[in-house]
Coordinates of C-alpha atoms in Angstrom, one line a residue:
Chain A
M181 CA 228.7 274.8 123.9
N182 CA 229.4 276.4 120.6
R183 CA 228.9 274.1 117.6
H184 CA 231.1 275.5 114.9
P185 CA 231.9 272.9 112.3
L186 CA 235.6 273.4 113.0
A187 CA 237.4 275.4 115.6
A188 CA 241.0 275.7 116.9
R189 CA 241.1 276.4 120.6
A190 CA 244.3 278.0 121.8
V191 CA 246.4 275.7 119.7
S192 CA 250.2 275.8 120.2
L193 CA 252.8 273.6 118.6
K194 CA 256.5 273.5 119.0
L195 CA 259.1 271.7 116.9
G196 CA 262.1 271.4 119.1
D197 CA 262.6 275.0 120.4
K198 CA 260.9 276.6 117.5
V199 CA 257.4 277.8 118.0
I200 CA 255.3 276.8 115.0
L201 CA 251.9 277.7 116.2
D202 CA 251.4 280.2 119.0
N203 CA 248.0 280.2 120.7
V204 CA 245.9 280.0 117.5
D205 CA 242.2 280.4 118.1
F206 CA 239.6 280.7 115.4
E207 CA 236.5 279.1 114.1
V208 CA 235.3 278.1 110.6
H209 CA 231.6 278.6 110.0
A210 CA 229.2 276.5 108.0
G211 CA 228.9 277.5 104.4
E212 CA 232.0 279.6 104.1
V213 CA 235.3 279.5 102.3
L214 CA 238.1 280.6 104.7
S215 CA 241.6 281.2 103.2
L216 CA 244.7 280.8 105.3
I217 CA 247.3 283.2 103.9
G218 CA 250.7 284.3 105.1
P219 CA 254.3 284.0 104.1
N220 CA 256.4 280.8 104.0
G221 CA 257.0 279.4 107.4
A222 CA 254.1 281.4 108.9
G223 CA 252.5 278.1 110.0
K224 CA 249.7 277.7 107.5
S225 CA 250.4 274.1 106.6
S226 CA 251.1 273.2 110.2
L227 CA 247.8 274.6 111.3
L228 CA 246.1 272.7 108.5
A229 CA 247.9 269.5 109.7
V230 CA 246.6 270.2 113.3
L231 CA 243.1 270.8 112.0
A232 CA 243.3 267.6 110.0
G233 CA 244.4 265.6 113.0
D234 CA 247.8 264.7 111.5
R235 CA 249.6 266.5 114.3
R236 CA 248.5 266.8 117.9
P237 CA 249.0 270.3 119.2
D238 CA 251.2 270.6 122.3
T239 CA 248.5 272.5 124.0
G240 CA 245.0 273.5 123.0
S241 CA 242.6 271.4 120.9
V242 CA 240.7 271.1 117.7
E243 CA 236.9 270.7 117.8
I244 CA 234.7 269.3 115.1
F245 CA 231.1 270.2 115.6
G246 CA 231.9 270.8 119.3
R247 CA 233.7 267.5 119.9
T248 CA 237.5 267.5 120.3
L249 CA 239.4 265.5 117.7
D250 CA 240.8 263.2 120.3
D251 CA 237.3 261.9 121.0
L252 CA 236.7 261.0 117.4
S253 CA 237.8 257.7 115.8
M254 CA 239.7 257.9 112.5
K255 CA 236.6 256.8 110.7
E256 CA 234.4 259.5 112.4
R257 CA 237.0 262.1 111.5
A258 CA 237.0 260.9 107.9
R259 CA 233.2 261.3 107.7
Q260 CA 233.4 264.9 108.9
R261 CA 236.5 266.3 107.1
S262 CA 238.4 265.6 104.0
V263 CA 241.9 266.8 103.3
L264 CA 244.0 267.6 100.3
E265 CA 247.6 267.5 101.2
Q266 CA 250.4 269.3 99.4
S267 CA 251.7 267.4 96.3
P268 CA 249.8 264.1 97.0
L269 CA 251.4 261.0 95.4
V270 CA 250.0 257.6 94.6
G271 CA 252.2 254.6 94.9
F272 CA 251.6 251.9 92.3
A273 CA 249.7 252.2 89.0
Y274 CA 246.1 252.5 90.2
R275 CA 243.6 253.9 87.7
V276 CA 242.2 257.4 88.2
N277 CA 238.7 256.1 89.0
E278 CA 240.2 253.7 91.6
V279 CA 242.0 256.5 93.3
V280 CA 239.0 258.7 93.4
R281 CA 237.0 255.8 94.8
M282 CA 239.4 255.5 97.7
G283 CA 237.8 258.7 98.9
R284 CA 234.7 256.7 99.6
T285 CA 236.6 254.6 102.2
P286 CA 235.0 256.1 105.3
W287 CA 231.5 255.2 104.1
H288 CA 232.2 251.5 103.6
G289 CA 229.7 249.4 105.4
T290 CA 227.0 252.1 105.3
D291 CA 224.1 252.6 102.9
E292 CA 226.1 255.5 101.4
T293 CA 228.1 253.0 99.4
L294 CA 225.1 252.5 97.2
R295 CA 225.8 255.9 95.8
D296 CA 229.6 255.2 95.3
D297 CA 229.5 254.9 91.5
E298 CA 227.4 258.1 91.1
I299 CA 229.5 260.1 93.5
V300 CA 232.8 259.0 92.0
S301 CA 231.6 260.0 88.5
E302 CA 230.2 263.3 89.7
S303 CA 233.4 264.1 91.6
M304 CA 235.6 263.3 88.6
A305 CA 233.3 265.5 86.4
Q306 CA 233.6 268.4 88.9
V307 CA 237.3 268.7 88.2
E308 CA 237.2 267.5 84.6
V309 CA 239.1 264.3 85.0
E310 CA 236.3 262.0 83.8
H311 CA 238.0 261.4 80.5
L312 CA 241.0 260.2 82.5
R313 CA 239.1 257.6 84.5
L314 CA 240.9 254.6 83.1
R315 CA 244.3 256.2 83.0
D316 CA 247.2 254.9 85.1
A317 CA 247.5 257.5 87.9
L318 CA 251.3 257.4 87.7
T319 CA 251.3 258.7 84.1
L320 CA 249.3 261.9 84.7
S321 CA 250.7 265.4 84.4
G322 CA 251.1 267.4 87.5
G323 CA 247.9 269.3 87.0
E324 CA 245.9 266.2 86.1
S325 CA 247.2 264.4 89.1
S326 CA 246.3 267.3 91.3
R327 CA 242.8 267.4 90.0
M328 CA 242.5 263.6 90.5
S329 CA 243.4 264.1 94.2
I330 CA 240.8 266.9 94.5
A331 CA 238.2 264.6 93.0
R332 CA 239.2 262.0 95.7
V333 CA 238.6 264.6 98.3
L334 CA 235.3 265.6 96.8
A335 CA 234.2 262.0 96.7
Q336 CA 234.5 261.8 100.5
R337 CA 231.5 264.1 100.8
T338 CA 232.3 265.7 104.1
P339 CA 230.9 268.9 105.7
I340 CA 234.5 270.1 106.3
V341 CA 237.0 270.3 103.4
L342 CA 240.6 271.3 104.1
L343 CA 242.7 272.1 101.0
D344 CA 246.4 272.8 101.2
E345 CA 247.4 274.8 98.1
P346 CA 244.9 273.1 95.8
A347 CA 245.8 275.4 92.9
A348 CA 249.6 275.0 93.2
A349 CA 250.0 272.7 90.1
L350 CA 247.1 274.1 88.1
D351 CA 246.9 276.5 85.1
V352 CA 244.8 279.6 85.5
R353 CA 241.7 278.1 84.1
H354 CA 241.8 275.2 86.6
Q355 CA 242.9 277.5 89.4
E356 CA 239.8 279.5 88.9
S357 CA 237.6 276.4 88.5
V358 CA 238.9 274.9 91.8
M359 CA 238.2 278.0 93.7
R360 CA 234.8 278.3 92.1
L361 CA 234.2 274.7 93.2
A362 CA 235.2 275.6 96.8
R363 CA 232.6 278.4 96.6
E364 CA 230.0 275.9 95.4
L365 CA 230.8 273.5 98.2
A366 CA 230.4 276.4 100.7
S367 CA 227.1 277.4 99.1
Q368 CA 225.9 273.8 99.8
G369 CA 226.7 274.3 103.4
S370 CA 230.3 272.9 103.7
S371 CA 233.1 274.7 105.5
V372 CA 236.1 275.0 103.2
V373 CA 239.5 276.0 104.4
V374 CA 242.1 276.8 101.7
V375 CA 245.8 277.4 102.3
S376 CA 246.8 279.7 99.5
H377 CA 249.7 281.7 98.3
D378 CA 247.6 283.5 95.7
L379 CA 246.5 286.6 97.6
D380 CA 244.3 288.0 94.8
S381 CA 242.5 284.7 94.4
A382 CA 242.1 284.2 98.2
V383 CA 240.7 287.7 98.6
H384 CA 238.3 287.3 95.7
W385 CA 237.0 283.8 96.4
S386 CA 236.9 283.6 100.2
D387 CA 234.2 284.8 102.6
R388 CA 236.9 285.4 105.2
V389 CA 240.7 285.2 105.3
A390 CA 243.0 284.4 108.1
L391 CA 246.4 286.1 107.8
M392 CA 249.1 284.2 109.6
D393 CA 252.4 285.5 110.7
Q394 CA 255.1 283.7 112.7
G395 CA 252.7 281.1 114.1
R396 CA 250.0 283.5 115.0
I397 CA 246.8 284.7 113.4
R398 CA 247.5 288.3 112.6
A399 CA 244.0 289.1 111.3
V400 CA 240.9 287.2 110.5
G401 CA 237.7 288.4 108.9
R402 CA 236.4 289.7 105.6
A403 CA 239.2 290.6 103.3
D404 CA 238.0 294.2 102.7
E405 CA 237.7 294.8 106.4
V406 CA 240.8 293.2 107.8
L407 CA 243.4 293.4 105.0
S408 CA 245.1 296.4 103.6
G409 CA 248.2 297.0 101.5
E410 CA 250.0 298.1 104.7
I411 CA 249.4 295.0 106.8
L412 CA 250.2 292.7 103.8
T413 CA 253.3 294.7 103.1
E414 CA 254.4 294.3 106.7
V415 CA 253.7 290.6 107.0
Y416 CA 255.0 289.6 103.7
Q417 CA 258.0 292.0 103.9
T418 CA 257.6 293.1 100.3
P419 CA 255.5 296.0 99.0
I420 CA 252.0 294.9 98.2
E421 CA 249.0 297.1 97.1
M422 CA 245.3 296.4 97.5
F423 CA 242.8 298.5 95.6
Q424 CA 239.4 298.3 93.8
H425 CA 239.5 297.5 90.1
P426 CA 238.4 300.7 88.4
A427 CA 236.0 298.9 86.0
T428 CA 234.7 295.9 88.0
G429 CA 235.0 297.3 91.5
L430 CA 236.6 294.0 92.7
M431 CA 239.4 294.0 95.2
I432 CA 242.8 293.5 93.6
V433 CA 245.9 292.4 95.5
R434 CA 249.3 292.5 93.9
P435 CA 252.9 293.2 94.6
I436 CA 254.1 296.7 93.8
R437 CA 256.7 296.5 91.1
Chain B
M125 CA 235.0 249.8 88.7
S126 CA 232.6 248.2 86.4
G127 CA 233.5 247.8 82.8
D128 CA 237.2 248.4 83.2
G129 CA 238.1 244.9 82.0
R130 CA 240.6 244.3 84.8
T131 CA 238.2 242.1 86.8
R132 CA 237.6 239.9 83.7
T133 CA 241.3 239.6 83.1
A134 CA 241.9 238.7 86.7
W135 CA 239.4 235.9 86.5
L136 CA 240.8 234.5 83.3
L137 CA 244.3 234.7 84.7
G138 CA 243.1 233.0 87.9
V139 CA 241.6 230.1 86.0
G140 CA 244.8 229.9 83.8
L141 CA 247.1 229.9 86.7
F142 CA 245.0 227.3 88.5
A143 CA 245.2 225.0 85.4
L144 CA 249.0 225.7 85.2
V145 CA 249.5 224.7 88.8
A146 CA 247.6 221.5 88.2
V147 CA 249.6 220.6 85.1
I148 CA 252.9 221.4 86.7
T149 CA 252.1 219.4 89.8
L150 CA 251.0 216.4 87.6
V151 CA 254.1 216.5 85.4
S152 CA 256.4 217.2 88.3
S153 CA 254.9 214.3 90.2
S154 CA 255.7 211.9 87.4
V155 CA 259.3 212.8 86.7
G156 CA 262.5 212.6 88.7
Q157 CA 264.9 209.9 89.9
F158 CA 261.9 207.6 90.5
S159 CA 260.0 207.9 87.3
A160 CA 256.3 207.3 87.2
T161 CA 253.8 207.9 84.4
V162 CA 251.0 210.5 84.5
D163 CA 248.7 207.5 84.7
D164 CA 250.5 206.3 87.8
V165 CA 250.0 209.7 89.4
L166 CA 246.3 209.9 88.5
G167 CA 245.9 206.4 89.7
A168 CA 247.6 207.1 93.0
F169 CA 245.1 209.8 93.6
G170 CA 242.2 207.7 92.2
R171 CA 242.9 204.8 94.4
I172 CA 242.6 207.0 97.5
I173 CA 239.6 209.1 96.3
A174 CA 237.6 206.4 94.6
P175 CA 238.8 203.0 95.8
G176 CA 237.9 200.1 93.4
Q177 CA 237.7 202.3 90.3
F178 CA 241.4 201.8 89.6
A179 CA 243.2 198.5 89.1
T180 CA 245.4 197.7 92.1
T181 CA 248.4 195.4 91.9
D182 CA 251.6 194.9 93.9
E183 CA 253.3 197.1 91.4
T184 CA 250.8 200.0 91.8
A185 CA 250.9 199.6 95.5
R186 CA 254.7 200.1 95.4
V187 CA 254.4 203.1 93.1
D188 CA 251.6 204.6 95.2
A189 CA 253.6 204.3 98.3
T190 CA 256.6 206.1 96.8
L191 CA 254.4 208.8 95.4
W192 CA 252.5 209.4 98.6
N193 CA 255.5 209.2 100.9
V194 CA 258.1 211.0 98.9
R195 CA 256.8 212.9 95.8
F196 CA 253.4 214.2 96.9
P197 CA 254.6 215.8 100.2
R198 CA 257.3 217.5 98.2
M199 CA 254.7 218.8 95.7
A200 CA 252.4 219.9 98.5
M201 CA 255.3 221.7 100.2
G202 CA 256.1 223.5 97.0
L203 CA 252.5 224.7 96.5
V204 CA 252.2 225.9 100.1
V205 CA 255.5 227.6 100.3
G206 CA 255.0 229.2 96.9
A207 CA 251.6 230.5 97.8
A208 CA 253.1 231.9 101.1
L209 CA 256.0 233.6 99.3
G210 CA 253.9 235.1 96.6
V211 CA 251.4 236.7 99.0
A212 CA 254.2 237.7 101.4
G213 CA 255.9 239.6 98.5
A214 CA 252.7 241.4 97.5
L215 CA 252.1 242.5 101.1
T216 CA 255.6 243.6 101.6
Q217 CA 255.6 245.8 98.5
S218 CA 252.4 247.5 99.6
L219 CA 253.6 247.9 103.1
F220 CA 256.7 249.8 102.0
G221 CA 255.0 251.3 98.9
N222 CA 257.9 250.0 97.0
P223 CA 258.0 247.4 94.2
L224 CA 261.6 246.5 95.2
A225 CA 260.6 245.4 98.7
E226 CA 260.6 241.7 99.1
P227 CA 261.1 239.6 102.2
S228 CA 264.5 238.3 101.1
V229 CA 265.7 241.6 99.7
I230 CA 265.0 243.6 102.8
G231 CA 266.2 240.9 105.2
I232 CA 263.0 239.5 106.7
T233 CA 263.8 236.1 105.2
S234 CA 267.4 236.0 106.5
G235 CA 266.1 237.3 109.9
A236 CA 263.7 234.4 110.1
S237 CA 266.4 232.0 109.0
V238 CA 268.6 233.0 111.9
G239 CA 265.8 231.9 114.2
A240 CA 265.4 228.7 112.3
A241 CA 269.1 228.1 112.3
I242 CA 269.4 228.6 116.0
S243 CA 266.6 226.1 116.6
I244 CA 268.2 223.5 114.3
A245 CA 271.7 224.1 115.7
I246 CA 270.8 223.8 119.3
G247 CA 268.3 221.0 118.6
A248 CA 265.6 222.9 120.3
S249 CA 262.4 221.0 120.6
A250 CA 260.3 222.7 123.3
L251 CA 257.4 222.9 120.9
G252 CA 258.1 219.7 119.0
M253 CA 257.9 220.1 115.2
L254 CA 256.6 223.6 115.8
T255 CA 259.9 224.7 117.3
T256 CA 261.6 225.7 114.1
P257 CA 258.7 227.6 112.6
A258 CA 258.1 229.4 115.9
F259 CA 261.7 230.5 116.1
A260 CA 261.6 231.6 112.5
F261 CA 258.4 233.6 113.1
A262 CA 259.8 235.3 116.2
F263 CA 263.0 236.3 114.5
G264 CA 261.2 237.2 111.2
L265 CA 258.8 239.5 113.0
A266 CA 261.5 241.2 115.0
T267 CA 263.5 241.7 111.8
A268 CA 260.5 243.1 109.9
I269 CA 259.8 245.6 112.7
L270 CA 263.4 246.6 112.8
V271 CA 263.6 247.1 109.1
W272 CA 260.5 249.2 109.1
M273 CA 261.8 251.4 112.0
L274 CA 265.2 251.9 110.5
A275 CA 263.9 252.6 107.0
Q276 CA 261.6 255.3 108.5
R277 CA 264.5 257.0 110.1
I278 CA 266.8 257.4 107.1
P279 CA 265.9 260.7 105.5
A280 CA 266.6 259.5 101.9
Q281 CA 264.4 258.5 99.1
R282 CA 262.3 255.7 100.5
A283 CA 263.4 253.1 98.0
V284 CA 267.1 253.8 98.7
S285 CA 266.8 253.8 102.4
L286 CA 264.9 250.6 102.4
L287 CA 267.5 248.8 100.2
L288 CA 270.3 250.1 102.4
V289 CA 268.7 248.9 105.5
G290 CA 268.2 245.5 103.7
I291 CA 271.9 245.3 102.9
A292 CA 272.8 245.9 106.6
V293 CA 270.2 243.6 108.0
N294 CA 271.1 240.8 105.5
A295 CA 274.8 241.2 106.5
L296 CA 274.0 241.1 110.1
A297 CA 271.8 238.0 109.7
G298 CA 274.5 236.4 107.6
A299 CA 277.0 237.0 110.4
A300 CA 274.7 235.6 112.9
T301 CA 274.1 232.5 110.8
A302 CA 277.8 232.0 110.3
F303 CA 278.4 232.3 114.0
I304 CA 275.7 229.7 114.7
F305 CA 277.2 227.5 112.1
M306 CA 280.7 227.8 113.8
V307 CA 279.5 226.9 117.2
A308 CA 277.0 224.3 116.2
P309 CA 277.9 220.6 116.7
T310 CA 279.3 219.0 113.5
T311 CA 276.2 217.0 112.9
A312 CA 274.0 220.0 113.1
R313 CA 276.2 221.9 110.7
D314 CA 275.2 219.8 107.7
A315 CA 271.6 220.2 108.6
V316 CA 272.0 224.0 108.8
V317 CA 273.9 224.3 105.5
F318 CA 271.5 222.0 103.6
W319 CA 268.5 223.7 104.9
Q320 CA 269.9 227.2 104.2
L321 CA 270.3 226.5 100.5
G322 CA 266.6 226.2 100.2
S323 CA 265.1 222.9 99.4
I324 CA 261.7 221.2 99.6
A325 CA 263.3 217.7 99.1
G326 CA 262.6 215.5 102.1
S327 CA 259.3 217.2 103.0
T328 CA 257.1 215.0 105.1
W329 CA 253.4 215.2 105.6
T330 CA 254.0 216.5 109.1
S331 CA 256.2 219.4 107.9
V332 CA 253.7 220.1 105.1
G333 CA 250.9 220.1 107.6
I334 CA 252.6 222.5 110.0
T335 CA 253.7 224.8 107.1
A336 CA 250.1 224.7 105.7
A337 CA 248.6 225.6 109.1
F338 CA 250.9 228.7 109.4
V339 CA 250.2 229.7 105.8
L340 CA 246.5 229.3 106.2
V341 CA 246.4 231.5 109.2
G342 CA 248.5 234.1 107.3
L343 CA 246.3 234.0 104.3
I344 CA 243.1 234.3 106.4
A345 CA 244.7 237.3 108.2
A346 CA 245.6 238.8 104.9
A347 CA 242.1 238.9 103.6
P348 CA 240.9 241.9 105.7
L349 CA 244.0 243.8 104.6
I350 CA 243.0 243.8 101.0
R351 CA 241.1 247.1 101.0
P352 CA 243.2 249.0 103.5
L353 CA 246.4 248.2 101.5
D354 CA 244.8 249.7 98.4
V355 CA 244.2 252.9 100.4
L356 CA 247.7 252.8 101.8
A357 CA 248.9 253.5 98.3
L358 CA 247.7 257.1 98.9
G359 CA 250.5 257.5 101.4
D360 CA 250.2 257.5 105.2
R361 CA 248.7 260.9 105.6
A362 CA 246.1 260.7 102.9
A363 CA 245.2 257.1 104.0
A364 CA 244.6 258.5 107.5
H365 CA 242.5 261.3 106.1
V366 CA 240.1 258.8 104.6
G367 CA 239.8 257.0 108.0
L368 CA 242.5 254.3 107.8
R369 CA 244.1 253.3 111.1
V370 CA 247.5 253.3 109.4
P371 CA 249.7 252.0 112.3
L372 CA 247.2 249.1 112.9
V373 CA 247.2 248.2 109.2
R374 CA 251.0 248.3 109.2
I375 CA 251.5 246.1 112.3
V376 CA 249.0 243.5 111.1
T377 CA 250.6 243.4 107.7
I378 CA 254.1 243.1 109.2
T379 CA 252.9 240.3 111.3
V380 CA 251.3 238.5 108.4
V381 CA 254.4 238.9 106.3
A382 CA 256.6 237.5 109.1
L383 CA 254.2 234.6 109.6
L384 CA 254.1 233.7 105.9
T385 CA 257.9 234.1 105.5
A386 CA 258.6 232.1 108.6
A387 CA 256.3 229.3 107.4
A388 CA 258.1 229.2 104.1
V389 CA 261.6 229.4 105.6
A390 CA 261.2 227.0 108.5
F391 CA 261.3 223.8 106.5
A392 CA 262.1 224.9 103.0
G393 CA 265.0 227.3 103.7
I394 CA 265.7 230.5 101.8
I395 CA 263.8 230.6 98.5
G396 CA 264.5 234.1 97.4
F397 CA 262.9 236.5 95.0
V398 CA 259.6 234.6 94.5
G399 CA 257.9 237.5 96.3
L400 CA 259.5 239.9 94.0
I401 CA 258.8 238.3 90.6
V402 CA 255.3 237.1 91.2
P403 CA 253.4 240.2 92.4
H404 CA 255.3 242.4 89.9
A405 CA 254.2 240.2 87.0
I406 CA 250.6 240.0 88.3
R407 CA 250.4 243.8 88.7
L408 CA 251.6 244.3 85.2
I409 CA 248.7 242.2 83.9
V410 CA 245.8 243.1 86.2
G411 CA 246.8 246.4 87.9
P412 CA 247.7 246.9 91.6
S413 CA 244.3 246.3 93.2
H414 CA 244.9 243.9 96.1
R415 CA 241.6 242.0 95.6
H416 CA 243.3 240.7 92.4
V417 CA 247.0 240.9 93.3
V418 CA 246.8 238.9 96.6
P419 CA 244.8 235.8 95.4
L420 CA 246.7 235.7 92.0
S421 CA 250.1 236.1 93.7
M422 CA 249.1 233.1 95.8
L423 CA 248.4 231.0 92.7
A424 CA 251.4 232.3 90.7
G425 CA 253.7 231.8 93.7
A426 CA 252.6 228.2 93.9
A427 CA 253.2 227.8 90.2
L428 CA 256.6 229.4 90.2
V429 CA 257.9 227.3 93.2
T430 CA 256.6 224.0 91.8
L431 CA 258.1 224.9 88.4
A432 CA 261.4 225.8 90.0
D433 CA 261.3 222.5 92.0
L434 CA 260.7 220.6 88.7
G435 CA 263.8 222.4 87.3
A436 CA 265.7 221.6 90.5
R437 CA 265.1 217.9 90.1
T438 CA 265.6 217.6 86.3
L439 CA 268.1 220.2 85.0
V440 CA 271.1 218.3 86.2
P441 CA 270.6 214.5 85.9
L442 CA 270.8 212.6 89.2
T443 CA 271.2 215.9 91.1
D444 CA 268.7 217.6 93.3
L445 CA 269.6 221.3 93.0
P446 CA 268.7 223.7 95.8
I447 CA 265.5 225.4 94.7
G448 CA 266.6 228.7 96.2
M449 CA 269.5 228.8 93.8
L450 CA 267.1 228.6 90.8
T451 CA 264.7 231.3 92.0
S452 CA 267.6 233.6 92.8
T453 CA 269.0 233.0 89.3
L454 CA 265.7 234.1 87.8
G455 CA 264.9 236.8 90.4
A456 CA 268.2 238.7 90.7
P457 CA 268.3 239.9 87.1
L458 CA 264.6 240.9 87.3
F459 CA 265.5 242.8 90.5
L460 CA 268.2 244.7 88.6
I461 CA 265.8 245.6 85.8
L462 CA 263.3 246.9 88.4
L463 CA 266.0 248.8 90.2
Y464 CA 267.1 250.4 87.0
R465 CA 263.5 251.4 86.0
T466 CA 262.8 252.7 89.4
F467 CA 265.7 255.1 89.4
A468 CA 265.6 255.9 85.7
S469 CA 262.1 257.1 85.8
N470 CA 261.2 260.7 86.8
R471 CA 258.6 259.3 89.0
G472 CA 261.2 258.5 91.5
A473 CA 261.1 256.0 94.3
M474 CA 257.4 255.5 94.4
S475 CA 256.7 254.2 90.9

């Protein structure tokens, strides 16, 4: 049996009569950043919800290190994968460090808790929210709140990290630093799945991209191999170009205006 | 969470509240239609705890008897009911992620009271003295589950949908109670009305003991919820992502809330808004962590209800006011302030 950290096996999901995911089948390797891209309604967030275990697929299954999600308890899942949902909210005026510490929940009752303080501080430092540690989480700006939630996800210290639009509320500097962080996690061996609307950033920071279209995976692989202006133009239904930057040689993806 | 000062504040507040409860109890025990001195009260305790250390006369024996048979059960009931309501309020707010949620606002109290009213009206006694609290618990639990399910299904802002459900459930429970009142025998009617106004007058050691047993079970069951309820503040999905079994936490919390509310309602009637005022005030001072909010809400609830009872017995000479009337007078304006702040702030229904 194949032991990929995370795999979707023929996953299909319907909402009423509408097909949300249609026979999605792919794996995420250890030590890679995989970006899920695609237009609105393509099924990216639904796929992430299925991978996270929030939604059970109608058919097919999700496997974590070769075991199907159904066989794992909530705690076991939480020790394997962390999830950043879209626009996370905190009810009640917890402090930033308390919220980040909630990411340590799956490790309660193990020796890992001895490192809680250290890991919480480190996670806050990684997304530059350490100076906010005693701030009321309800008074943060959108970007600060988003970074706090990312710190909470980091504090969980899992081999699989699922991020749903982590950069959505962030300015360019923090967008870049979050993606750099995703790379760093991958270089330490984690599998990072990022749902993204920023094609250029996805192409640049990911090892592989999975392009979704109408509930299916249209293409998956290295961006320079599987993506092109033509396929993106077709899937997004707007003219998009993809070319090498003349000076840096990096791939650039942008709408044609 | 070292060095954030909140733990220290919580301890100071805890000690302060404990002292406050002791003072209120002592003062409250000594005033009323039968007036005793603080010395009498201390003596009444001393003669039980350390016989021989305090002078005993016919007069002190008479005073002691009155205190132990009438006043002290009432004090004890106030403490136990207040503790239950304070904790029930804190748990309800966390359960719904909503500072406006409170057992009496969202209808759990009136649901439980329908059960209690039925048992009083039909004179049910299958379980002896336990009958009324058992009825209250069953109806309270059913109502709590109903409220939760309905609130989930209304696709509006969470705070709004919960309050709307509360209005409907309270109206329904009011109608049910009115019906019970109409069909009850005349003698039972007075009992229902008097009980419904909310009062801890006429408490006996038996009723105190039964209430205390319910409350104790509820408080013990609340202890393991402390950490999960903190995590629940992340929202259901994120809480599940860090490994919380959200449905289990919810059902246990709902059951504990129903148990505590039923215990309070069964003999003391409807004492509203304690569960709203108390946890809110505590959270303002020590933050929302349940390891602080739950025990401090217990103490502050006990303080508030005993204080309200003191007011009930002394504000109007020679009249024992319904205690629920006083807590509602204090609580309803605060509820409006909270309501205003919830909807005035950009943070929406969650803040």
